[in-house]
Amino acid sequence: MTPAGWYRDPFGDPGLLRWWDGYQWTQNTHPLGGDPQPSWDDASSAGPPPGTGGPAPQEDADPGAAGPPATRAWGDLGAGGPATQAWDGTARTWGETGQGAPAAWPEAGPGAAPAWSETGPGAAPAWPGTGPGQAVPSAWPPPGPSAAESRNRLPLLIGGGAAVVIIITVVAILFATNVFGGGNDKSGRSPVVATLTDSQAGISYPRLGGGWRAETVTATSVIGKLGFDEGETAAVMANFQNGQPYVASAYSGVSTDTTSASLEAKAKALFVTLEPSAYPAHTRQDLSSAAQSVGGHEGWLLKVRLTFPQAKSQGWNFRSETAAIMIVDRGNGQAPAEFYVSIPDSHKHQGDLDLLLTSLKVS
């Protein structure tokens, strides 16, 4: 229990001291820096100043004995230097305690604001009329719902949040699996609307919808001179150069390479010939080059990625492109069939490249 005495006013006035009677705060105040408060000797003989109503301290009180604790003299409230406390006639600085005495409050004393708790110095201010251990009444009820109402609403809030998460997840899955059709699904595939059959090359592959359109290749065009005769394209950038679009493309035809080179060599040679005229300046990374059977016929698949360093500065909507060449041996001494597909990274359905390659058939 905190002994009776003058302490800094816990109710917010920094210029006042207030009398603590050992059990509660009183209405008696004393200006800070005024006349020095009585020493212990004075306090034991005269008690608190006239009119304060504070209790008279007990003389020769034993701090360790039963009953009210010995009162403490906090020193000269207006003087500098550390305040002292007298438990047994020996002055101690703050933070020291005598044998059997309660601990001193290290923040109390002149020049330091006490850390108020429930009562007394070092405690939160008690409301007038309340004693130690009594609940401090709230002046106003806190705004908002009560704790019980908040607890009752918590399951509803959690349940509502879970429902929103489930709905978002389901919608995301539907878009990812292209259930709604179209859209900008980077991992999905365009719808297959028909089959393109190249009678000259003897192969067939899907005719795609969703922005793709069939193309007829003239023999005098760049790709026509390389043996391609038909295919399909999908624009990814409407005005790329001189009003012309940049496209994703797929073409088929008959190889013009009549040498006895391997299918692998024919595939690599075809792309090297095609590369300068089909793409702007770029760097190249070979992704794979391996034998692959097509409908029981030997084939070779070459897959590369091209990166365009100038794309951002030029304002292009694509930064890279994946291309593949498939060479298929048709047997009977015929020239092999060739299939070429190239998909920029801005194309809506990146799965179209694998769709076309895996659906390729020998007629």
XYZ file of C-alpha atoms in Angstrom:
363
model
C 0.000 0.000 0.000
C 1.306 3.501 -0.849
C 1.962 5.634 2.265
C 0.198 8.962 2.777
C 1.863 12.104 1.457
C 1.991 14.845 -1.180
C 2.403 13.591 -4.728
C 2.196 15.085 -8.210
C -1.435 15.597 -9.167
C -2.456 12.444 -11.129
C -5.428 14.216 -12.710
C -3.380 16.196 -15.205
C -2.415 19.493 -13.516
C 1.415 19.629 -13.607
C 1.515 22.606 -11.217
C -0.165 20.888 -8.280
C 0.611 18.323 -5.641
C -2.315 16.317 -4.262
C -2.632 14.665 -0.832
C -2.780 10.857 -0.783
C -4.208 9.689 2.538
C -2.827 6.188 2.232
C -6.034 4.818 0.713
C -7.322 7.324 -1.835
C -6.730 10.751 -3.357
C -8.252 13.660 -1.443
C -9.481 17.056 -2.662
C -6.538 18.770 -0.921
C -3.912 20.241 -3.228
C -0.631 22.079 -2.793
C 1.134 24.234 -5.422
C 4.300 22.659 -6.824
C 7.347 24.774 -5.869
C 5.607 26.437 -2.928
C 6.635 26.122 0.678
C 8.540 22.896 1.314
C 6.356 20.126 2.604
C 6.958 19.021 6.164
C 9.761 16.598 6.868
C 9.021 13.342 8.562
C 9.656 14.885 11.923
C 7.267 17.711 11.163
C 4.748 15.328 9.674
C 4.838 13.094 12.739
C 4.111 15.993 15.038
C 1.757 18.137 13.022
C 0.204 15.842 10.434
C -0.807 17.240 7.092
C -1.170 21.001 6.661
C -4.241 22.526 8.283
C -7.389 21.936 6.319
C -5.959 19.147 4.206
C -7.874 16.402 5.955
C -4.980 13.963 5.538
C -4.211 11.461 8.286
C -1.507 12.135 10.845
C 1.510 9.900 10.349
C 2.371 7.308 12.965
C 5.453 7.942 15.055
C 8.183 5.315 15.307
C 6.249 3.053 12.944
C 7.995 -0.154 12.087
C 7.876 -0.626 8.275
C 7.801 -4.389 8.691
C 5.125 -4.476 11.385
C 1.433 -5.104 10.843
C -0.884 -2.184 10.393
C -0.584 0.882 8.148
C 2.897 1.293 6.656
C 5.293 4.003 7.752
C 4.864 7.283 5.910
C 7.584 8.508 3.591
C 9.121 11.976 3.361
C 9.668 12.718 -0.347
C 12.155 15.495 0.473
C 11.991 19.141 -0.542
C 9.639 19.262 -3.505
C 11.077 22.517 -4.703
C 14.754 21.670 -4.284
C 17.096 20.152 -6.811
C 18.908 16.855 -6.505
C 17.435 13.454 -5.813
C 14.610 13.150 -3.343
C 15.191 10.902 -0.355
C 13.026 8.546 1.594
C 13.344 7.781 5.296
C 12.246 4.346 6.445
C 14.414 3.869 9.518
C 16.189 7.179 9.935
C 18.535 6.502 6.996
C 18.149 8.652 3.880
C 18.137 6.749 0.576
C 17.936 7.852 -2.974
C 15.014 6.775 -5.150
C 14.891 3.129 -6.079
C 16.453 1.974 -2.778
C 14.488 0.168 -0.111
C 15.142 -0.701 3.466
C 14.885 -4.157 4.933
C 11.253 -5.141 5.121
C 10.182 -1.939 3.390
C 8.118 -1.841 0.229
C 9.969 -0.995 -2.972
C 10.356 2.692 -3.830
C 8.934 3.943 -7.097
C 11.908 4.818 -9.308
C 10.038 7.486 -11.265
C 8.559 9.289 -8.257
C 9.988 12.319 -6.549
C 10.640 15.899 -7.657
C 11.320 16.520 -11.330
C 9.971 13.135 -12.464
C 6.443 12.327 -13.524
C 5.250 9.238 -11.663
C 4.062 6.267 -13.697
C 0.611 6.005 -12.195
C -1.028 2.612 -11.831
C -4.393 2.004 -10.109
C -3.628 4.016 -6.993
C -0.872 6.063 -5.491
C 2.407 7.172 -7.075
C 3.536 4.792 -9.775
C -0.077 3.844 -10.476
C -2.871 4.966 -12.823
C -4.981 7.720 -11.192
C -7.839 6.476 -9.103
C -11.226 8.088 -9.629
C -12.240 10.247 -6.680
C -14.073 8.159 -4.166
C -12.559 4.819 -5.192
C -10.066 2.867 -3.190
C -7.326 0.455 -4.119
C -8.661 -2.706 -5.695
C -11.934 -1.097 -6.767
C -12.912 -1.137 -10.433
C -12.508 2.221 -12.135
C -15.859 3.275 -13.625
C -15.990 4.355 -17.240
C -17.239 7.903 -17.737
C -18.871 7.100 -21.047
C -19.718 3.770 -22.679
C -17.319 3.001 -25.562
C -18.698 3.658 -29.044
C -19.606 0.797 -31.355
C -21.107 -2.614 -30.641
C -20.634 -4.342 -27.344
C -18.123 -7.149 -26.966
C -20.945 -9.706 -27.007
C -22.340 -8.238 -30.232
C -18.867 -8.261 -31.812
C -18.403 -11.898 -30.850
C -21.805 -12.759 -32.291
C -20.951 -11.025 -35.574
C -17.528 -12.660 -35.928
C -18.788 -15.980 -37.388
C -20.896 -14.025 -39.896
C -17.917 -11.946 -40.974
C -15.677 -15.013 -41.296
C -18.366 -16.919 -43.176
C -18.995 -13.993 -45.539
C -15.261 -13.610 -46.242
C -14.928 -17.322 -46.970
C -17.850 -17.161 -49.382
C -16.238 -14.277 -51.277
C -12.933 -16.182 -51.513
C -14.746 -19.271 -52.849
C -16.625 -17.241 -55.476
C -13.431 -15.527 -56.671
C -11.622 -18.876 -56.848
C -14.414 -20.507 -58.885
C -14.541 -17.606 -61.353
C -10.745 -17.682 -61.729
C -10.853 -21.426 -62.476
C -13.588 -20.949 -65.083
C -11.561 -18.288 -66.858
C -8.368 -20.356 -66.605
C -10.058 -23.333 -68.228
C -11.543 -21.109 -70.942
C -15.112 -22.116 -70.047
C -16.383 -18.656 -71.008
C -14.517 -18.765 -74.348
C -12.309 -15.995 -75.735
C -10.891 -13.762 -73.027
C -7.250 -12.995 -72.440
C -6.232 -16.358 -71.041
C -2.457 -16.582 -71.489
C -2.294 -20.312 -70.766
C -5.431 -21.372 -72.647
C -6.105 -22.356 -76.220
C -8.193 -20.899 -79.008
C -11.311 -22.832 -79.991
C -10.945 -25.343 -82.828
C -13.522 -24.553 -85.499
C -12.440 -26.854 -88.342
C -9.472 -28.723 -89.850
C -6.951 -27.344 -92.306
C -5.785 -30.039 -94.725
C -2.731 -29.344 -96.864
C -3.172 -31.743 -99.762
C 0.241 -30.956 -101.260
C 2.125 -31.658 -98.023
C -0.183 -34.484 -96.990
C -0.692 -33.162 -93.440
C -3.574 -31.607 -91.510
C -3.915 -29.483 -88.343
C -6.626 -27.523 -86.452
C -8.302 -24.509 -87.986
C -8.500 -22.130 -85.033
C -11.108 -19.519 -84.165
C -10.879 -16.646 -81.717
C -9.113 -14.180 -84.016
C -7.354 -16.648 -86.327
C -8.052 -16.498 -90.061
C -7.023 -18.751 -92.954
C -4.237 -17.528 -95.244
C -3.420 -18.463 -98.818
C 0.284 -18.243 -99.611
C 1.538 -17.153 -103.018
C 4.532 -18.928 -104.481
C 6.404 -15.638 -104.959
C 6.152 -14.500 -101.325
C 9.053 -14.959 -98.898
C 7.522 -18.017 -97.226
C 6.143 -19.254 -100.540
C 9.680 -19.528 -101.857
C 10.494 -21.745 -98.864
C 7.774 -24.246 -99.818
C 4.857 -23.111 -97.641
C 1.527 -22.966 -99.445
C -1.214 -22.333 -96.843
C -1.834 -21.555 -93.190
C -3.529 -19.227 -90.719
C -2.638 -16.073 -88.776
C -3.910 -14.038 -85.796
C -3.003 -10.351 -85.384
C -1.433 -9.384 -82.054
C -0.546 -5.757 -82.927
C -2.692 -3.948 -85.493
C -0.244 -1.284 -86.668
C 3.253 -2.687 -86.373
C 5.081 -1.182 -89.356
C 3.732 0.842 -92.285
C 0.173 0.001 -91.298
C 0.880 -3.729 -91.365
C -0.018 -5.952 -88.376
C 2.290 -8.221 -86.404
C 0.841 -11.720 -86.270
C 0.957 -15.151 -84.705
C 1.210 -17.623 -87.581
C 1.075 -21.267 -88.634
C 2.031 -22.479 -92.145
C 2.460 -25.831 -93.860
C 4.021 -26.970 -97.115
C 6.548 -29.220 -98.812
C 10.249 -28.800 -98.097
C 12.349 -27.400 -100.930
C 15.455 -29.036 -99.503
C 16.121 -31.970 -101.820
C 19.462 -32.903 -100.272
C 20.085 -36.114 -98.374
C 20.568 -34.188 -95.130
C 18.908 -35.505 -91.963
C 15.530 -34.257 -90.784
C 17.301 -32.407 -87.966
C 19.590 -30.612 -90.415
C 16.652 -29.725 -92.676
C 14.702 -28.267 -89.732
C 17.620 -26.095 -88.570
C 18.462 -24.956 -92.104
C 14.844 -23.957 -92.757
C 14.670 -21.769 -89.651
C 18.026 -20.135 -90.387
C 16.722 -19.183 -93.840
C 13.364 -17.996 -92.487
C 14.687 -16.103 -89.468
C 16.086 -12.859 -91.014
C 12.991 -12.029 -93.077
C 10.323 -13.154 -90.602
C 11.460 -11.285 -87.468
C 12.852 -7.905 -86.411
C 16.303 -7.762 -84.760
C 16.475 -10.249 -81.900
C 18.472 -12.630 -79.768
C 17.830 -16.369 -80.022
C 17.634 -19.180 -77.491
C 17.235 -22.806 -78.622
C 14.657 -24.488 -76.381
C 14.664 -28.023 -77.805
C 15.681 -30.084 -80.826
C 14.570 -33.694 -80.856
C 13.103 -36.485 -82.945
C 9.314 -36.721 -82.756
C 7.012 -39.170 -84.502
C 3.932 -37.826 -86.322
C 1.272 -40.410 -87.107
C 3.839 -43.199 -87.321
C 6.152 -41.134 -89.555
C 9.588 -39.979 -88.479
C 9.816 -36.313 -87.680
C 12.072 -33.686 -86.101
C 10.934 -30.808 -83.878
C 13.028 -27.665 -83.385
C 11.765 -25.074 -80.887
C 13.368 -21.661 -80.219
C 12.619 -18.444 -78.337
C 13.378 -15.023 -79.804
C 13.729 -11.886 -77.670
C 13.404 -8.351 -79.030
C 15.507 -5.903 -76.944
C 14.137 -2.830 -78.735
C 10.470 -3.784 -78.242
C 9.855 -1.575 -75.194
C 11.453 1.542 -76.672
C 9.547 0.978 -79.915
C 6.245 0.645 -78.089
C 5.552 -2.899 -79.278
C 3.062 -4.922 -77.267
C 5.250 -8.037 -77.436
C 8.731 -8.645 -76.049
C 9.483 -12.193 -77.194
C 8.207 -14.966 -79.461
C 8.319 -18.778 -79.460
C 8.710 -20.524 -82.819
C 8.778 -24.187 -83.859
C 9.685 -26.076 -87.044
C 8.449 -29.645 -87.634
C 9.865 -31.707 -90.517
C 7.958 -34.954 -91.303
C 9.246 -37.799 -93.496
C 6.434 -38.865 -95.822
C 8.321 -41.888 -97.200
C 8.351 -43.278 -100.736
C 11.149 -40.901 -101.717
C 8.898 -37.857 -101.390
C 10.155 -34.532 -100.124
C 9.342 -34.161 -96.426
C 6.422 -32.107 -95.224
C 7.199 -28.960 -93.222
C 5.159 -27.155 -90.573
C 6.018 -23.798 -88.988
C 4.268 -22.087 -86.056
C 5.298 -18.865 -84.276
C 3.476 -17.264 -81.294
C 4.408 -13.809 -79.833
C 4.077 -13.424 -76.072
C 1.242 -10.891 -76.512
C -0.980 -13.467 -78.226
C -4.060 -14.117 -76.087
C -3.792 -17.918 -76.101
C -0.248 -19.128 -75.564
C -1.455 -22.732 -75.551
C -2.100 -22.524 -79.299
C 1.500 -23.468 -80.123
C 1.282 -26.841 -78.353
C -2.272 -27.340 -79.617
C -1.146 -27.053 -83.249
C 1.970 -29.199 -82.812
C 0.284 -32.041 -80.933
C -2.711 -32.073 -83.323
C -0.568 -32.330 -86.467
C -1.496 -35.394 -88.530
C -0.261 -37.087 -91.707
C -3.180 -37.314 -94.183
